[in-house]
Amino acid sequence: MLAVLKKAGIPLIIVLIAIVVAAAMINMRQPPEKAEVEERAFLVNAIPVSSEDLQFVVKSQGTVQPKIQTVLSAQVSGRVTSVAEAFIEGGMFKKGDVLVQLEQADYNTDLKTAQAELARAQAALEEERARGKVAEEEWRSVKGSVAPELGLRKPQLAKELASVRAAEAQLERAQRNLERTTIRAPYDGLVRSKDIDLGQFVTVGKQLGVIYNTDVAEVRMPLSDNDLAYLQLPGTDGQSSPVELTATVAGKVVQWQGMLARDEGILDEQRRVIYAVAEVKDPYQRADNAQGVALKFGRFVQARISGNRGDDMIVLPRHVLRLDGTVLVVGEDRKLEIRDVVVQRADENSVYISAGLRSGEQVITSAVPNPYNGMALRLPGDEQDPAVEKDVEESKDTAIAKTERDA
């Protein structure tokens, strides 16, 4: 019995001793030391901002086209007897130059016939006037009273007068038809296409070619409703916005100056844009004092339209503006501020801020993950954080030790 008690009591004693020892160790345990966690200042890049008065620029593009283009057609029929050297694709001509000459023989004959008919009608008219005077004198001497209209041959006189007028009209038509055998240039321009040649017979209405006026070129540019808000479209006051056109010609960037002439007044149903038209004077530099590069029809150009003015605007890079319409600002004591701003306009490169920022403030341009108000910041010119310096030194020591091991 005693042996059994000994066997059962030994484990119980061991458990009691373990509990006593554990309690003593718990009482002797020292509380952990509290270490203050230093918040590292986040390194950012920032730019100082300043307000300025500026002029908005609207960008677009388009193809250069002539303001006036004409399809030359024959008003009379005939054989082509001569074609001007300039009447060829790309040929330049002046206003009044003869481009095509049709055969004139038949029209000269018609002109002479009309002249003869007019002379005959005029002679008949003079004869009838003389007969009327004789009839009036005879009536007075015989009857002694006022002669009637028929007695004075006035109806016959009116008939001959109408014949003269008809002959004059026939003569004018013959002269016009003769003049129409000579096709002259209606303006200074160039030949777009040529559809006839020497010896060819043309009929009335036959297309001879297509010509372009080189006095004024047009560029048709698509604009959105947002773009229109910053433009001064031509109106009754006569004011217009200048347009700068740019293209690469023979490997060089060339610019031309134009003016915004009008808008087409109709919204494109498919693209939801409205087209504005810019005009460029003397695109082919044909004036005597012209020295620039020709702006040829069909060339694709980029356009910069000078728009309305903006006062006290702050211009920032586009990426600085966050999706929620805020920007990050370096506040006092290098603390981050999330600032709401009013965006007046935005394009692919810049945003124009009209309110929410003050001149002299620094706006953060680098990426900041999970920003919050009061976040500690550090600029490249500031003294480096001691904790960061320690990490840098440890990194240097690790790199040196690794180099020695590799050696």
mmCIF file of N, CA and C in Angstrom, residues 59-122:
data_model
loop_
_atom_site.group_PDB
_atom_site.id
_atom_site.type_symbol
_atom_site.label_atom_id
_atom_site.label_comp_id
_atom_site.label_asym_id
_atom_site.label_seq_id
_atom_site.Cartn_x
_atom_site.Cartn_y
_atom_site.Cartn_z
ATOM 1 N N LYS A 59 -5.679 72.303 -80.659
ATOM 2 C CA LYS A 59 -4.960 71.556 -81.698
ATOM 3 C C LYS A 59 -5.943 70.756 -82.545
ATOM 4 N N SER A 60 -5.656 70.702 -83.833
ATOM 5 C CA SER A 60 -6.458 69.911 -84.751
ATOM 6 C C SER A 60 -5.584 69.538 -85.942
ATOM 7 N N GLN A 61 -6.191 69.074 -87.004
ATOM 8 C CA GLN A 61 -5.455 68.705 -88.213
ATOM 9 C C GLN A 61 -6.421 68.698 -89.383
ATOM 10 N N GLY A 62 -5.862 68.646 -90.573
ATOM 11 C CA GLY A 62 -6.714 68.631 -91.768
ATOM 12 C C GLY A 62 -5.873 68.574 -93.029
ATOM 13 N N THR A 63 -6.567 68.533 -94.152
ATOM 14 C CA THR A 63 -5.927 68.456 -95.463
ATOM 15 C C THR A 63 -6.147 69.757 -96.210
ATOM 16 N N VAL A 64 -5.116 70.232 -96.873
ATOM 17 C CA VAL A 64 -5.175 71.496 -97.609
ATOM 18 C C VAL A 64 -5.973 71.294 -98.893
ATOM 19 N N GLN A 65 -6.968 72.160 -99.100
ATOM 20 C CA GLN A 65 -7.816 72.106 -100.288
ATOM 21 C C GLN A 65 -7.967 73.512 -100.858
ATOM 22 N N PRO A 66 -8.228 73.629 -102.166
ATOM 23 C CA PRO A 66 -8.469 74.966 -102.724
ATOM 24 C C PRO A 66 -9.823 75.497 -102.289
ATOM 25 N N LYS A 67 -9.909 76.796 -102.107
ATOM 26 C CA LYS A 67 -11.199 77.395 -101.766
ATOM 27 C C LYS A 67 -12.138 77.357 -102.961
ATOM 28 N N ILE A 68 -11.575 77.528 -104.162
ATOM 29 C CA ILE A 68 -12.367 77.520 -105.391
ATOM 30 C C ILE A 68 -11.774 76.496 -106.345
ATOM 31 N N GLN A 69 -12.582 75.593 -106.833
ATOM 32 C CA GLN A 69 -12.162 74.656 -107.877
ATOM 33 C C GLN A 69 -13.232 74.628 -108.951
ATOM 34 N N THR A 70 -12.807 74.565 -110.200
ATOM 35 C CA THR A 70 -13.715 74.740 -111.326
ATOM 36 C C THR A 70 -13.540 73.605 -112.320
ATOM 37 N N VAL A 71 -14.674 73.102 -112.785
ATOM 38 C CA VAL A 71 -14.670 72.138 -113.889
ATOM 39 C C VAL A 71 -14.867 72.933 -115.178
ATOM 40 N N LEU A 72 -13.849 73.005 -116.018
ATOM 41 C CA LEU A 72 -13.951 73.721 -117.287
ATOM 42 C C LEU A 72 -14.786 72.905 -118.270
ATOM 43 N N SER A 73 -15.776 73.551 -118.878
ATOM 44 C CA SER A 73 -16.636 72.896 -119.863
ATOM 45 C C SER A 73 -16.755 73.771 -121.094
ATOM 46 N N ALA A 74 -17.008 73.122 -122.227
ATOM 47 C CA ALA A 74 -17.163 73.851 -123.487
ATOM 48 C C ALA A 74 -18.587 74.384 -123.590
ATOM 49 N N GLN A 75 -18.734 75.668 -123.931
ATOM 50 C CA GLN A 75 -20.049 76.265 -124.138
ATOM 51 C C GLN A 75 -20.482 76.186 -125.591
ATOM 52 N N VAL A 76 -19.533 75.883 -126.477
ATOM 53 C CA VAL A 76 -19.829 75.686 -127.899
ATOM 54 C C VAL A 76 -19.095 74.435 -128.351
ATOM 55 N N SER A 77 -19.510 73.901 -129.465
ATOM 56 C CA SER A 77 -18.857 72.721 -130.010
ATOM 57 C C SER A 77 -17.833 73.129 -131.054
ATOM 58 N N GLY A 78 -16.874 72.239 -131.264
ATOM 59 C CA GLY A 78 -15.845 72.519 -132.257
ATOM 60 C C GLY A 78 -14.611 71.671 -132.028
ATOM 61 N N ARG A 79 -13.703 71.762 -132.980
ATOM 62 C CA ARG A 79 -12.449 71.008 -132.910
ATOM 63 C C ARG A 79 -11.398 71.828 -132.172
ATOM 64 N N VAL A 80 -10.633 71.171 -131.317
ATOM 65 C CA VAL A 80 -9.582 71.843 -130.558
ATOM 66 C C VAL A 80 -8.419 72.128 -131.502
ATOM 67 N N THR A 81 -8.111 73.415 -131.669
ATOM 68 C CA THR A 81 -7.022 73.805 -132.571
ATOM 69 C C THR A 81 -5.719 74.089 -131.837
ATOM 70 N N SER A 82 -5.787 74.430 -130.559
ATOM 71 C CA SER A 82 -4.560 74.679 -129.803
ATOM 72 C C SER A 82 -4.833 74.498 -128.312
ATOM 73 N N VAL A 83 -3.787 74.070 -127.599
ATOM 74 C CA VAL A 83 -3.839 73.886 -126.154
ATOM 75 C C VAL A 83 -2.613 74.568 -125.553
ATOM 76 N N ALA A 84 -2.824 75.388 -124.538
ATOM 77 C CA ALA A 84 -1.707 76.110 -123.922
ATOM 78 C C ALA A 84 -0.741 75.133 -123.255
ATOM 79 N N GLU A 85 0.535 75.512 -123.229
ATOM 80 C CA GLU A 85 1.545 74.679 -122.576
ATOM 81 C C GLU A 85 1.254 74.521 -121.082
ATOM 82 N N ALA A 86 0.640 75.548 -120.491
ATOM 83 C CA ALA A 86 0.350 75.483 -119.060
ATOM 84 C C ALA A 86 -0.852 74.598 -118.762
ATOM 85 N N PHE A 87 -1.634 74.239 -119.816
ATOM 86 C CA PHE A 87 -2.815 73.410 -119.585
ATOM 87 C C PHE A 87 -2.403 71.940 -119.567
ATOM 88 N N ILE A 88 -1.792 71.565 -118.451
ATOM 89 C CA ILE A 88 -1.347 70.206 -118.198
ATOM 90 C C ILE A 88 -1.348 69.999 -116.696
ATOM 91 N N GLU A 89 -1.463 68.777 -116.231
ATOM 92 C CA GLU A 89 -1.542 68.529 -114.798
ATOM 93 C C GLU A 89 -0.397 69.215 -114.052
ATOM 94 N N GLY A 90 -0.761 70.100 -113.121
ATOM 95 C CA GLY A 90 0.234 70.835 -112.347
ATOM 96 C C GLY A 90 0.670 72.144 -112.969
ATOM 97 N N GLY A 91 0.192 72.442 -114.182
ATOM 98 C CA GLY A 91 0.593 73.679 -114.836
ATOM 99 C C GLY A 91 -0.010 74.901 -114.172
ATOM 100 N N MET A 92 0.775 75.971 -114.076
ATOM 101 C CA MET A 92 0.333 77.222 -113.476
ATOM 102 C C MET A 92 -0.083 78.208 -114.564
ATOM 103 N N PHE A 93 -1.102 78.989 -114.288
ATOM 104 C CA PHE A 93 -1.569 79.976 -115.257
ATOM 105 C C PHE A 93 -2.040 81.219 -114.524
ATOM 106 N N LYS A 94 -2.158 82.310 -115.266
ATOM 107 C CA LYS A 94 -2.635 83.579 -114.739
ATOM 108 C C LYS A 94 -4.063 83.842 -115.222
ATOM 109 N N LYS A 95 -4.739 84.713 -114.531
ATOM 110 C CA LYS A 95 -6.089 85.074 -114.924
ATOM 111 C C LYS A 95 -6.080 85.685 -116.326
ATOM 112 N N GLY A 96 -6.960 85.187 -117.203
ATOM 113 C CA GLY A 96 -7.062 85.698 -118.560
ATOM 114 C C GLY A 96 -6.228 84.937 -119.570
ATOM 115 N N ASP A 97 -5.346 84.048 -119.129
ATOM 116 C CA ASP A 97 -4.547 83.259 -120.070
ATOM 117 C C ASP A 97 -5.441 82.342 -120.890
ATOM 118 N N VAL A 98 -5.113 82.173 -122.183
ATOM 119 C CA VAL A 98 -5.847 81.265 -123.060
ATOM 120 C C VAL A 98 -5.388 79.843 -122.768
ATOM 121 N N LEU A 99 -6.320 78.997 -122.371
ATOM 122 C CA LEU A 99 -5.999 77.605 -122.056
ATOM 123 C C LEU A 99 -6.284 76.680 -123.228
ATOM 124 N N VAL A 100 -7.446 76.862 -123.878
ATOM 125 C CA VAL A 100 -7.845 76.004 -124.998
ATOM 126 C C VAL A 100 -8.459 76.893 -126.069
ATOM 127 N N GLN A 101 -8.134 76.595 -127.333
ATOM 128 C CA GLN A 101 -8.702 77.322 -128.467
ATOM 129 C C GLN A 101 -9.443 76.342 -129.367
ATOM 130 N N LEU A 102 -10.738 76.646 -129.637
ATOM 131 C CA LEU A 102 -11.537 75.839 -130.555
ATOM 132 C C LEU A 102 -11.555 76.492 -131.936
ATOM 133 N N GLU A 103 -11.899 75.698 -132.913
ATOM 134 C CA GLU A 103 -11.959 76.183 -134.292
ATOM 135 C C GLU A 103 -13.002 77.284 -134.410
ATOM 136 N N GLN A 104 -12.658 78.404 -135.133
ATOM 137 C CA GLN A 104 -13.516 79.581 -135.180
ATOM 138 C C GLN A 104 -14.181 79.812 -136.533
ATOM 139 N N ALA A 105 -13.865 79.027 -137.546
ATOM 140 C CA ALA A 105 -14.334 79.312 -138.907
ATOM 141 C C ALA A 105 -15.859 79.415 -138.978
ATOM 142 N N ASP A 106 -16.557 78.431 -138.460
ATOM 143 C CA ASP A 106 -18.024 78.451 -138.536
ATOM 144 C C ASP A 106 -18.605 79.610 -137.743
ATOM 145 N N TYR A 107 -17.991 79.964 -136.643
ATOM 146 C CA TYR A 107 -18.519 81.039 -135.807
ATOM 147 C C TYR A 107 -18.210 82.410 -136.405
ATOM 148 N N ASN A 108 -17.122 82.512 -137.164
ATOM 149 C CA ASN A 108 -16.870 83.750 -137.905
ATOM 150 C C ASN A 108 -17.921 83.929 -138.999
ATOM 151 N N THR A 109 -18.294 82.814 -139.647
ATOM 152 C CA THR A 109 -19.336 82.874 -140.674
ATOM 153 C C THR A 109 -20.671 83.294 -140.067
ATOM 154 N N ASP A 110 -21.003 82.704 -138.912
ATOM 155 C CA ASP A 110 -22.249 83.082 -138.241
ATOM 156 C C ASP A 110 -22.240 84.550 -137.849
ATOM 157 N N LEU A 111 -21.082 85.052 -137.460
ATOM 158 C CA LEU A 111 -20.981 86.457 -137.077
ATOM 159 C C LEU A 111 -21.225 87.362 -138.286
ATOM 160 N N LYS A 112 -20.636 87.017 -139.426
ATOM 161 C CA LYS A 112 -20.835 87.836 -140.638
ATOM 162 C C LYS A 112 -22.292 87.789 -141.081
ATOM 163 N N THR A 113 -22.909 86.602 -140.991
ATOM 164 C CA THR A 113 -24.325 86.483 -141.353
ATOM 165 C C THR A 113 -25.181 87.364 -140.455
ATOM 166 N N ALA A 114 -24.892 87.371 -139.168
ATOM 167 C CA ALA A 114 -25.655 88.195 -138.233
ATOM 168 C C ALA A 114 -25.442 89.670 -138.501
ATOM 169 N N GLN A 115 -24.223 90.042 -138.863
ATOM 170 C CA GLN A 115 -23.947 91.444 -139.195
ATOM 171 C C GLN A 115 -24.726 91.874 -140.440
ATOM 172 N N ALA A 116 -24.777 90.979 -141.460
ATOM 173 C CA ALA A 116 -25.518 91.293 -142.690
ATOM 174 C C ALA A 116 -27.013 91.406 -142.415
ATOM 175 N N GLU A 117 -27.546 90.510 -141.588
ATOM 176 C CA GLU A 117 -28.963 90.554 -141.264
ATOM 177 C C GLU A 117 -29.308 91.833 -140.515
ATOM 178 N N LEU A 118 -28.414 92.273 -139.637
ATOM 179 C CA LEU A 118 -28.652 93.524 -138.913
ATOM 180 C C LEU A 118 -28.644 94.703 -139.878
ATOM 181 N N ALA A 119 -27.716 94.708 -140.803
ATOM 182 C CA ALA A 119 -27.653 95.802 -141.776
ATOM 183 C C ALA A 119 -28.925 95.829 -142.627
ATOM 184 N N ARG A 120 -29.410 94.638 -143.054
ATOM 185 C CA ARG A 120 -30.649 94.593 -143.843
ATOM 186 C C ARG A 120 -31.832 95.126 -143.033
ATOM 187 N N ALA A 121 -31.916 94.711 -141.761
ATOM 188 C CA ALA A 121 -33.032 95.158 -140.931
ATOM 189 C C ALA A 121 -32.973 96.660 -140.688
ATOM 190 N N GLN A 122 -31.782 97.194 -140.484
ATOM 191 C CA GLN A 122 -31.642 98.639 -140.279
ATOM 192 C C GLN A 122 -32.033 99.412 -141.544
#
